[in-house]
Short mmCIF file of C-alpha atoms in Angstrom, two decimals:
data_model
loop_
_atom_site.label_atom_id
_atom_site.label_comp_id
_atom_site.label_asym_id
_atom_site.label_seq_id
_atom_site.Cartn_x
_atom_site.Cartn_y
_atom_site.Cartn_z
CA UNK A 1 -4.02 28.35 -18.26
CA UNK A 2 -6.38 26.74 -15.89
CA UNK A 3 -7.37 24.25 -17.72
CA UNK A 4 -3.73 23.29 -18.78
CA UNK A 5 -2.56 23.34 -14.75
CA UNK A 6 -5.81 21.23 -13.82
CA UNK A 7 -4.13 18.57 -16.45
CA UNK A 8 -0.97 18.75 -14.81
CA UNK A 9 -2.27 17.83 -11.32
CA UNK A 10 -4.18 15.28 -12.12
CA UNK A 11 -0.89 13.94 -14.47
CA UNK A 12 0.70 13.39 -11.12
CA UNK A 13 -2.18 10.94 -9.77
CA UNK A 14 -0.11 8.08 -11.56
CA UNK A 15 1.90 5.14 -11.52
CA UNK A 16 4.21 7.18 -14.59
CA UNK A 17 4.52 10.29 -12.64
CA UNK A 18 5.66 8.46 -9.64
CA UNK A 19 8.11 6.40 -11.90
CA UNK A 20 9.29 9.17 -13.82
CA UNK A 21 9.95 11.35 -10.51
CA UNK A 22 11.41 8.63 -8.86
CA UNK A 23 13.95 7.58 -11.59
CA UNK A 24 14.77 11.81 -11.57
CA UNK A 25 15.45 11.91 -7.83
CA UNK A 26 17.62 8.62 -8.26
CA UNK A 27 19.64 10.43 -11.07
CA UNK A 28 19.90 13.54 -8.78
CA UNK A 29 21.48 10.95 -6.08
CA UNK A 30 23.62 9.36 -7.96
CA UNK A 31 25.37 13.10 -9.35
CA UNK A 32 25.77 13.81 -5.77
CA UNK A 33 23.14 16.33 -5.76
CA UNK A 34 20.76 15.12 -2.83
CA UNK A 35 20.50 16.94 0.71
CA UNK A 36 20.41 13.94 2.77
CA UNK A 37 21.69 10.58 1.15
CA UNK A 38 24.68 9.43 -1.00
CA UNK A 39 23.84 6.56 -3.51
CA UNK A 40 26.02 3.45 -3.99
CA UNK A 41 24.81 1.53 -6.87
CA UNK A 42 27.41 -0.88 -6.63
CA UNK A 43 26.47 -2.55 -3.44
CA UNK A 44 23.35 -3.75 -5.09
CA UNK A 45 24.48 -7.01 -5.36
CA UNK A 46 24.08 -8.03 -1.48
CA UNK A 47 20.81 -6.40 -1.42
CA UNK A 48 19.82 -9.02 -4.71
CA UNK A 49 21.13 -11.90 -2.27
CA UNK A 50 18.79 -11.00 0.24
CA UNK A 51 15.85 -10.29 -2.01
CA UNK A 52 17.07 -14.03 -3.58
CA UNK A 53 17.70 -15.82 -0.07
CA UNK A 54 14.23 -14.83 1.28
CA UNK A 55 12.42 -15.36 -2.14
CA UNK A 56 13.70 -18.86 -2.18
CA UNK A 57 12.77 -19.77 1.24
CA UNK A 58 8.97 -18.57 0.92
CA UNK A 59 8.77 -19.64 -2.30
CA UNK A 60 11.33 -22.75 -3.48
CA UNK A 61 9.32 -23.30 -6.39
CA UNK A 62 9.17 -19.66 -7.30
CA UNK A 63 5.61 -19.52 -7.76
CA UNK A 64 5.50 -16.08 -6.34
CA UNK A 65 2.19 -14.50 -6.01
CA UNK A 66 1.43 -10.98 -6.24
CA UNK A 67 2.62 -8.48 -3.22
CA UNK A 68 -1.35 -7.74 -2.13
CA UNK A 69 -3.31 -7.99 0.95
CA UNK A 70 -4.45 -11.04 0.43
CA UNK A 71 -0.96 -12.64 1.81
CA UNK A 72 -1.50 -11.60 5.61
CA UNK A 73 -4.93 -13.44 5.35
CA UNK A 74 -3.20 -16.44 5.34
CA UNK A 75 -1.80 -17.66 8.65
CA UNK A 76 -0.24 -21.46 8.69
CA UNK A 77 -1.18 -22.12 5.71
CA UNK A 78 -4.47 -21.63 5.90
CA UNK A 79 -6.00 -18.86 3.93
CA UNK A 80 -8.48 -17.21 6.74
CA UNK A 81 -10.37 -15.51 3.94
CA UNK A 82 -11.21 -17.78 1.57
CA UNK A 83 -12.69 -20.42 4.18
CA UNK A 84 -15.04 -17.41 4.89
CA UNK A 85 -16.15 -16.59 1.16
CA UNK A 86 -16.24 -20.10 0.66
CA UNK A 87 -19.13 -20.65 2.97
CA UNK A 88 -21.29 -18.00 1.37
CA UNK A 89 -23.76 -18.68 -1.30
CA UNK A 90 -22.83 -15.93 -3.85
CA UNK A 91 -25.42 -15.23 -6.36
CA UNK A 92 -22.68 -14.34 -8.77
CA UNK A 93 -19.02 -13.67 -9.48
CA UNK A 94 -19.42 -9.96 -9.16
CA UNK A 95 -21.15 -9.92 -5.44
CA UNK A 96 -18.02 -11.45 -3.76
CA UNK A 97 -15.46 -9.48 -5.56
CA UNK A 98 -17.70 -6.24 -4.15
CA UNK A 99 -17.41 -7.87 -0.91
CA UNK A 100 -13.43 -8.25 -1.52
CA UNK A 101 -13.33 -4.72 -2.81
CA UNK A 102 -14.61 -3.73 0.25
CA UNK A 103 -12.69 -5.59 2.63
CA UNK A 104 -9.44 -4.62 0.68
CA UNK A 105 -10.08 -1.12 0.95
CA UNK A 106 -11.01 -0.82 4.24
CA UNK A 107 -8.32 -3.48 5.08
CA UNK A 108 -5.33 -1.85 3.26
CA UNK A 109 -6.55 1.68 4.62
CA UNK A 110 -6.03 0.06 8.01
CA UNK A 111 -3.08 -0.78 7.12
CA UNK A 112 -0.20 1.77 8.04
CA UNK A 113 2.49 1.40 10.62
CA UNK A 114 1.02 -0.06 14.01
CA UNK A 115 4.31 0.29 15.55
CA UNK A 116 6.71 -2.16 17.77
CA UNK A 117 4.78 -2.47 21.04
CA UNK A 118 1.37 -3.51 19.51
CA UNK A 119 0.14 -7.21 19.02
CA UNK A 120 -3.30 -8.73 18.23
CA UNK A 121 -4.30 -11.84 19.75
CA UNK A 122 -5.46 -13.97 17.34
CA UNK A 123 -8.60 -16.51 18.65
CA UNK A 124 -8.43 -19.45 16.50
CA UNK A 125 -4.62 -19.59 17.49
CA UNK A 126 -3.84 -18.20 20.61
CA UNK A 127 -0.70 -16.63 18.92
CA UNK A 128 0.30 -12.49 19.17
CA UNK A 129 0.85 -11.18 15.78
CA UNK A 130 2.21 -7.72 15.24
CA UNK A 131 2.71 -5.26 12.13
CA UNK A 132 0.96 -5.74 9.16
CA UNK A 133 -0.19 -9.37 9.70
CA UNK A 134 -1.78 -8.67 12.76
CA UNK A 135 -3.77 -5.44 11.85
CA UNK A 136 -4.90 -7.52 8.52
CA UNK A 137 -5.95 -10.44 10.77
CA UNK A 138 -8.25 -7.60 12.94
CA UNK A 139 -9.77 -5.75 10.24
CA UNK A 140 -10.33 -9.63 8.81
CA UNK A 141 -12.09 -10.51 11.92
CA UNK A 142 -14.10 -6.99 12.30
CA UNK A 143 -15.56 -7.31 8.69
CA UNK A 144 -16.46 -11.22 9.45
CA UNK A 145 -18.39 -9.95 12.53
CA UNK A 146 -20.35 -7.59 10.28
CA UNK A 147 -18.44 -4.99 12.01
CA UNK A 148 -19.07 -2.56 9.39
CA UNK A 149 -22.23 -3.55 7.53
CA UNK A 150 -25.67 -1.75 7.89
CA UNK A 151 -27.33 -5.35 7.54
CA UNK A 152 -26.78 -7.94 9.95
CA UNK A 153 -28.12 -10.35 7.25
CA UNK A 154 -25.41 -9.70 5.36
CA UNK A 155 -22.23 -8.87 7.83
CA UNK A 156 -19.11 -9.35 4.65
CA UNK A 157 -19.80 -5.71 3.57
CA UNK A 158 -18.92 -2.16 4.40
CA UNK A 159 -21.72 0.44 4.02
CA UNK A 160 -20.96 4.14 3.53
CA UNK A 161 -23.33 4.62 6.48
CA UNK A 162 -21.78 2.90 9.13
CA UNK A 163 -18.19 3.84 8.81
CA UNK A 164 -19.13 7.25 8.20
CA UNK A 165 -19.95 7.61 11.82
CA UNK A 166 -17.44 4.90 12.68
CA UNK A 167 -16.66 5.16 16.52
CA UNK A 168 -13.45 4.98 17.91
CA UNK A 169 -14.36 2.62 20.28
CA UNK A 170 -14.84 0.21 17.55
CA UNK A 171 -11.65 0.15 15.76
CA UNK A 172 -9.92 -0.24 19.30
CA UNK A 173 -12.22 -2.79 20.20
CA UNK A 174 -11.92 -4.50 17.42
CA UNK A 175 -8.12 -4.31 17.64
CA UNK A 176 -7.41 -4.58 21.06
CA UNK A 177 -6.02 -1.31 21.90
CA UNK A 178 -5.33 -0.55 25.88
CA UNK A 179 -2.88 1.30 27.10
CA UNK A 180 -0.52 -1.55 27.39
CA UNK A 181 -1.12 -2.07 23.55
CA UNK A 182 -0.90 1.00 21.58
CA UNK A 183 -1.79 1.31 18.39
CA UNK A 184 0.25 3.92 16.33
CA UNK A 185 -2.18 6.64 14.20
CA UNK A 186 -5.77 5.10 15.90
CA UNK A 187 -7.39 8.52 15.43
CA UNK A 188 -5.97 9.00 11.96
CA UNK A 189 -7.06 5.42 10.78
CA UNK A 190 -10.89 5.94 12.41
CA UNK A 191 -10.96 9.63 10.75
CA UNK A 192 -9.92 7.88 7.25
CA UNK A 193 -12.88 5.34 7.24
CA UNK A 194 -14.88 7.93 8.35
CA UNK A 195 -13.95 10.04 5.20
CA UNK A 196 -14.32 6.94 3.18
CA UNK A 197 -17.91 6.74 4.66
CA UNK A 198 -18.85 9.95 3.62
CA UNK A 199 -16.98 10.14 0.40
CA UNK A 200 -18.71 6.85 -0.60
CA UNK A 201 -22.04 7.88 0.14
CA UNK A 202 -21.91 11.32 -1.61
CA UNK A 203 -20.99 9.47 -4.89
CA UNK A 204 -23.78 7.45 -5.73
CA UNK A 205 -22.68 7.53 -9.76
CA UNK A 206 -19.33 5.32 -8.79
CA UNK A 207 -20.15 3.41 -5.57
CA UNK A 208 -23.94 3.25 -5.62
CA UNK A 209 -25.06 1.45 -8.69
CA UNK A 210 -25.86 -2.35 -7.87
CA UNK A 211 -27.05 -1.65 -4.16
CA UNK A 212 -26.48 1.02 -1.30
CA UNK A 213 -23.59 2.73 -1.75
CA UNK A 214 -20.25 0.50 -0.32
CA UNK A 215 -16.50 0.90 -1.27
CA UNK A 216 -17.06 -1.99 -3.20
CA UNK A 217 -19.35 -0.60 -6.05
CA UNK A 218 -15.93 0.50 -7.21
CA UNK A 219 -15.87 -2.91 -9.03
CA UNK A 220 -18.38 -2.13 -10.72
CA UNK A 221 -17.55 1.69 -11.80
CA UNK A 222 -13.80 -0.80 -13.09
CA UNK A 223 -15.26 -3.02 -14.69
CA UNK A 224 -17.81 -0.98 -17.37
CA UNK A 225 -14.11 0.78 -17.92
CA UNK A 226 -13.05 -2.93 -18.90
CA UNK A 227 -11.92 -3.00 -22.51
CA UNK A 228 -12.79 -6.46 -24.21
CA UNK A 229 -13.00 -8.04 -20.48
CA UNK A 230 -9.30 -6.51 -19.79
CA UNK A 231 -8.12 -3.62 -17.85
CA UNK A 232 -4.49 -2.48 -17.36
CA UNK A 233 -3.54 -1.77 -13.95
CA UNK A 234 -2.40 1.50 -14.24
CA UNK A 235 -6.13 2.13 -14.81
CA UNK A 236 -7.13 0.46 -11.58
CA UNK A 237 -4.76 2.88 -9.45
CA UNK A 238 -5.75 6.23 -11.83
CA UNK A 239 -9.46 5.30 -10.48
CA UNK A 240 -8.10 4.56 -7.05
CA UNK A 241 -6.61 8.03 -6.76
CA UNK A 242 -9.50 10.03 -8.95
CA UNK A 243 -12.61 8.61 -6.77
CA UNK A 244 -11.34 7.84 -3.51
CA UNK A 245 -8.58 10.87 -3.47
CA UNK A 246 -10.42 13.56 -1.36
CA UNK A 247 -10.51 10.56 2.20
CA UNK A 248 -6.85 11.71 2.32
CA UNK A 249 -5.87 14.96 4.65
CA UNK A 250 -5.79 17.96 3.54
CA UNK A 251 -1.91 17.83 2.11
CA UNK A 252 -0.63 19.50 -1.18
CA UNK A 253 -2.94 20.36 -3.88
CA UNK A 254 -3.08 22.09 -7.28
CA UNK A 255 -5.54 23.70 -9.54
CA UNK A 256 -8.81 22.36 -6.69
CA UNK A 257 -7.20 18.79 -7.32
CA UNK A 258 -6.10 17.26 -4.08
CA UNK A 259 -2.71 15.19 -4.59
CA UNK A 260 -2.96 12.71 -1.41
CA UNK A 261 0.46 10.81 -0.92
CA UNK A 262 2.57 13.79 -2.54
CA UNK A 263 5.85 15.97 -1.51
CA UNK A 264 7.60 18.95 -2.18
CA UNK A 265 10.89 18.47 -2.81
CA UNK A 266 13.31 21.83 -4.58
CA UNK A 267 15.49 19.54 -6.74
CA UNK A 268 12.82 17.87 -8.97
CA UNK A 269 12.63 20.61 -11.94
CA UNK A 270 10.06 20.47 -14.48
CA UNK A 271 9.14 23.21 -16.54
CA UNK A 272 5.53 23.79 -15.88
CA UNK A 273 3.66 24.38 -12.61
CA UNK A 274 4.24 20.62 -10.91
CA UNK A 275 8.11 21.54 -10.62
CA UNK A 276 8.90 20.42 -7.11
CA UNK A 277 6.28 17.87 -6.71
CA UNK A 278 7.16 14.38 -5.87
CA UNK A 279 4.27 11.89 -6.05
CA UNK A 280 4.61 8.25 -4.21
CA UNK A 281 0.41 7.13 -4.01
CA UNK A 282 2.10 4.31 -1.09
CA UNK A 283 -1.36 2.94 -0.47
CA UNK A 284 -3.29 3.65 -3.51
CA UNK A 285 -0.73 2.00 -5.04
CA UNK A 286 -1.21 -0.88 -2.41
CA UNK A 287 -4.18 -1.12 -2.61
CA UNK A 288 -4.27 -1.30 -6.44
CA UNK A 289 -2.27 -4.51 -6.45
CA UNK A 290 -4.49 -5.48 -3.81
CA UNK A 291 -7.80 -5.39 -6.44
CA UNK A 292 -5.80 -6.97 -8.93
CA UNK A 293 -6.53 -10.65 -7.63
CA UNK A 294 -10.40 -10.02 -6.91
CA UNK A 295 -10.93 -8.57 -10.78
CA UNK A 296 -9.24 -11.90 -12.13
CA UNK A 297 -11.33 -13.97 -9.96
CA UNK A 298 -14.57 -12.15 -11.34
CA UNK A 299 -13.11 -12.88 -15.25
CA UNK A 300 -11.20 -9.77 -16.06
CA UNK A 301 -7.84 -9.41 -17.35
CA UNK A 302 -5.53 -7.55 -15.59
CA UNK A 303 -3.00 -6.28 -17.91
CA UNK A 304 0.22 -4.10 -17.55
CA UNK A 305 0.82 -5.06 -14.04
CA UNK A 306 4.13 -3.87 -14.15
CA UNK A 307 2.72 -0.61 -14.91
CA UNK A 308 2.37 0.15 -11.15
CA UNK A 309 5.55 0.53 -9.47
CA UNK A 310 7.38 -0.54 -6.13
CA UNK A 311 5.71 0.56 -2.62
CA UNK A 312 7.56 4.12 -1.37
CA UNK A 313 7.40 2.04 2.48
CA UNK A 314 9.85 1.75 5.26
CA UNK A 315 10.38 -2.06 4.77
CA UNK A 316 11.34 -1.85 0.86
CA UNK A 317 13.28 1.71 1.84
CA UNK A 318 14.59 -0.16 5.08
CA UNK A 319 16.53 -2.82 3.08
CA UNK A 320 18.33 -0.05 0.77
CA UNK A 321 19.59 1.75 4.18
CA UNK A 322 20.60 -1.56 5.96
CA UNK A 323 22.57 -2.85 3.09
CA UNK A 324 24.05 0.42 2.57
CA UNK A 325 22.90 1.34 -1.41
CA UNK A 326 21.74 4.41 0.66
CA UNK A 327 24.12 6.07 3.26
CA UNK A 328 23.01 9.38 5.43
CA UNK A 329 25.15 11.86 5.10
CA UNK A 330 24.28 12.74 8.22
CA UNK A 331 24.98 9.79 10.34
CA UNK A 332 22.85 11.27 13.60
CA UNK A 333 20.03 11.40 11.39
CA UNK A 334 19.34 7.82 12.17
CA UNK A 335 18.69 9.11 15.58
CA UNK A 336 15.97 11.66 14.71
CA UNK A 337 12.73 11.95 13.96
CA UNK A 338 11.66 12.99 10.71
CA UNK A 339 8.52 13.94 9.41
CA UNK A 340 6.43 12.68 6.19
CA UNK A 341 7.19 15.93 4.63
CA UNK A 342 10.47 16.36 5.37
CA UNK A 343 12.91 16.41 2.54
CA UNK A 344 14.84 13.58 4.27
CA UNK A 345 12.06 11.63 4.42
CA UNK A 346 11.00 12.61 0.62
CA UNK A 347 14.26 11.93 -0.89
CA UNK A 348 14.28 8.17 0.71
CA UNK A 349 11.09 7.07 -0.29
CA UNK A 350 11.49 8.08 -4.11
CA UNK A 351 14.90 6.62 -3.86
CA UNK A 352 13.06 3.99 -2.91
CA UNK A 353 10.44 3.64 -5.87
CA UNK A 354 13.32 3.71 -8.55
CA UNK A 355 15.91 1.14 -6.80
CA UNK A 356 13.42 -1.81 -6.84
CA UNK A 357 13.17 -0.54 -10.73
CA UNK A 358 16.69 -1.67 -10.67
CA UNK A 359 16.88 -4.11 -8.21
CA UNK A 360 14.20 -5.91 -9.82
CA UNK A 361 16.09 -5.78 -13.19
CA UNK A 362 19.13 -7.59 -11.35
CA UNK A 363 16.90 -10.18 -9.86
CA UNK A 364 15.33 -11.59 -12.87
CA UNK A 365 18.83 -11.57 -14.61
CA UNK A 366 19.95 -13.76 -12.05
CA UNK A 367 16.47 -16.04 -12.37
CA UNK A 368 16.64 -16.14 -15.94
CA UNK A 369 12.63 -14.25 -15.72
CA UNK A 370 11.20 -11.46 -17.61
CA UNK A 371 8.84 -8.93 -16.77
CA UNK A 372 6.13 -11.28 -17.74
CA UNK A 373 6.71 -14.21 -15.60
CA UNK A 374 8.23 -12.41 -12.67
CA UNK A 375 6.58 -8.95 -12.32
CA UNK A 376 7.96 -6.49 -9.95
CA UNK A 377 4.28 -7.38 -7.62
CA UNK A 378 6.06 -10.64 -7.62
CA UNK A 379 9.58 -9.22 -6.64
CA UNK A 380 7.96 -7.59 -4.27
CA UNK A 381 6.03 -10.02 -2.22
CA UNK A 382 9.16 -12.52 -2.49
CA UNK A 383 11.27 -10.71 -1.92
CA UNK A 384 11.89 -7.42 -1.00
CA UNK A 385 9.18 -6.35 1.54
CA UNK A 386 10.57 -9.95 3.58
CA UNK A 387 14.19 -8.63 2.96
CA UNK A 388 13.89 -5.47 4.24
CA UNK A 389 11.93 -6.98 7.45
CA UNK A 390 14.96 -9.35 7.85
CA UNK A 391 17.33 -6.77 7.68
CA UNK A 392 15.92 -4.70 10.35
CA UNK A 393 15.54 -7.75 12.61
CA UNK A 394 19.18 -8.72 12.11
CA UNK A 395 20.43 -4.84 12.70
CA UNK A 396 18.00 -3.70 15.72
CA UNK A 397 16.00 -6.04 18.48
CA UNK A 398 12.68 -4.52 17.85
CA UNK A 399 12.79 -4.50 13.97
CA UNK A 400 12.50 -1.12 13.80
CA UNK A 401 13.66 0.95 10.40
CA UNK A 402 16.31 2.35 10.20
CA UNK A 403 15.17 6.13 9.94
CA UNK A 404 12.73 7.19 12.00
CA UNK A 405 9.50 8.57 10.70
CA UNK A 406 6.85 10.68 12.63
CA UNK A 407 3.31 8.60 11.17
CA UNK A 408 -0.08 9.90 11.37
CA UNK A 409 -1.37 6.42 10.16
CA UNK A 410 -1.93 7.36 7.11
CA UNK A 411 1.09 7.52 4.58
CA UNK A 412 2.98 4.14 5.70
#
């Protein structure tokens, strides 16, 4: 029996368990049968306008690029990254996608909520930049300045050493937090790398086998996975989730096996011992379609991209709220504040998850696409992360969402 519940937990660390979960909650939503929100399927269309309307604007051409974190490197057009790598001497393909594996890791980790008030002053501009394009451009700028290397021969790389005893000072130095420019989660993001540091360091077998151990000797534990020079993505998030899932807090687990970014939740049935369970893997998942670009740059195929699924986030769950697919039931709800674990909170982000299933079905009936030459990472970055941004800017001054959600800096 051990054995078989071990199997179940670990069938939850993946993209299909999130689907399949997700697509159940939806069908629980649309019966009627959720606490917190009623689901209206047929006001999908406005929310495909949006999705369209922005989508078009970015990208008139619709050349759409994946949803990864390789977007907020780019500022004006100029991609802030690749002007760095660019002046580097590589000795091979392989050594700058460890170096991209490592900023994306430690980029995306950075990477949840920062909250309204707090802006990052960007040098080679002068400009303020907020959210998720700002906190990119800082951890950009920190791993430039060798900000987490061990060698200051070598500053674009992250050593297990030095961000194991990362100090706080750092990150807000390095993001310019004062006390008229807080940062949301600080102390949750600086105890993450920290547990990244350590994690990384005390497995030498996955991150340790071209050089001292770094996040980004996961690109090498992928690739010798690589079957005839391809691997599915699915596979990239499974190893996301297997070797870096014990940074996460202490949350939910079963059988030993910690489940990181996953919820209890009484109306998901099953019949064996995950009943209840809802996983979302928000920025494993993120980060996955974040490794996707540096693995085809090095000469692998990345295959089954649409195997991942949509980002459980309050800018994708934002637009479903603002354009009414999802109504509270209780309208003072949008007044509270809920936490990540709450079933309010649970319900919206698998909701979530399986409306971009459909809303991405809509959107490449209307573009005459297929999953193949519009993937959902596609739909996504177009699409409905921008639409969701728009929408909250159009409904409330600060952009807020439109549910409140008590972050630790960790989940969004």
């Amino acid at each position: 029996m051990a054995a078989a519940t071990e199997r179940e937990a670990r069938s939850l660390l993946s993209a299909e368990a999130v689907r399949a979960r997700a697509a159940q909650m939806l069908d629980i939503g649309l019966d009627g049968g959720l606490t917190h929100f009623t689901v209206h399927l047929d006001r999908m269309d406005a929310v495909v306008d949006a999705v369209l309307a922005v989508t078009r604007r970015s990208y008139p051409a619709l050349d759409i690029p994946f949803h990864a974190r390789w977007r907020h490197f780019v500022l004006g057009g100029a991609d802030r990254w690749s002007r760095l790598a660019d002046t580097v001497s590589w000795p091979d393909r392989a050594a700058r996608a460890r170096a991209e594996f490592d900023l994306a890791i430690v980029s995306v980790l950075l990477d949840a909520g920062a909250g309204a008030a707090w802006r990052y002053r960007d040098a080679m501009t002068g400009q303020d930049i907020g959210r998720s394009e700002g906190l990119a451009l800082a951890s950009l700028d920190m791993f430039a300045r060798g900000a987490f290397s061990g060698d200051p021969r070598s500053p674009f790389r992250v050593d297990a050493d030095v961000i194991a005893q990362l100090p706080l000072a750092r990150l807000e130095s390095g993001f310019q937090v004062t006390d008229s420019n807080p940062l949301l989660g600080l102390e949750g993001r600086t105890d993450l790398l920290r547990r990244l540091g350590q994690l990384v360091a005390s497995r030498l077998q996955v991150f340790g086998t071209h050089d001292r151990p770094r996040p980004g000797g996961l690109f090498d534990h992928l690739a010798a996975r690589a079957v005839s020079g391809a691997i599915a993505a699915p596979v990239i998030l499974a190893e996301v989730l297997s070797q870096l899932g014990p940074i996460w807090p202490s949350r939910l687990e079963l059988a030993g096996i910690a489940l990181g970014d996953c919820w209890r939740h009484p109306a998901i049935k099953t019949d064996d011992a995950t009943t209840g369970l809802v996983p979302l893997h928000k920025l494993s998942q993120w980060l996955s379609y974040s490794l996707i670009e540096p693995l085809q740059h090095a000469g692998f195929d990345v295959t089954d991209i649409d195997g991942l699924t949509g980002l459980a986030e309050y800018r994708n769950g934002g637009l479903f709220v603002d354009l009414d697919v999802l109504v509270l039931r209780d309208a003072l709800d949008s007044e509270r504040s809920h936490g990540v674990d709450s079933l309010l909170v649970v319900e919206w982000r698998a909701l979530t998850v399986a409306l971009l299933d459909r809303l991405a079905e809509h959107v490449r009936a209307r573009l005459g696409r297929d999953r193949t030459s519009l993937p959902l990472a596609s739909i996504l970055e177009g699409g409905t992360w921008a639409a969701g941004r728009a929408a909250a800017f159009a409904r409330r001054p600060d952009g807020a969402p439109p549910i409140k959600v008590i972050s630790d800096g960790t989940v969004f």
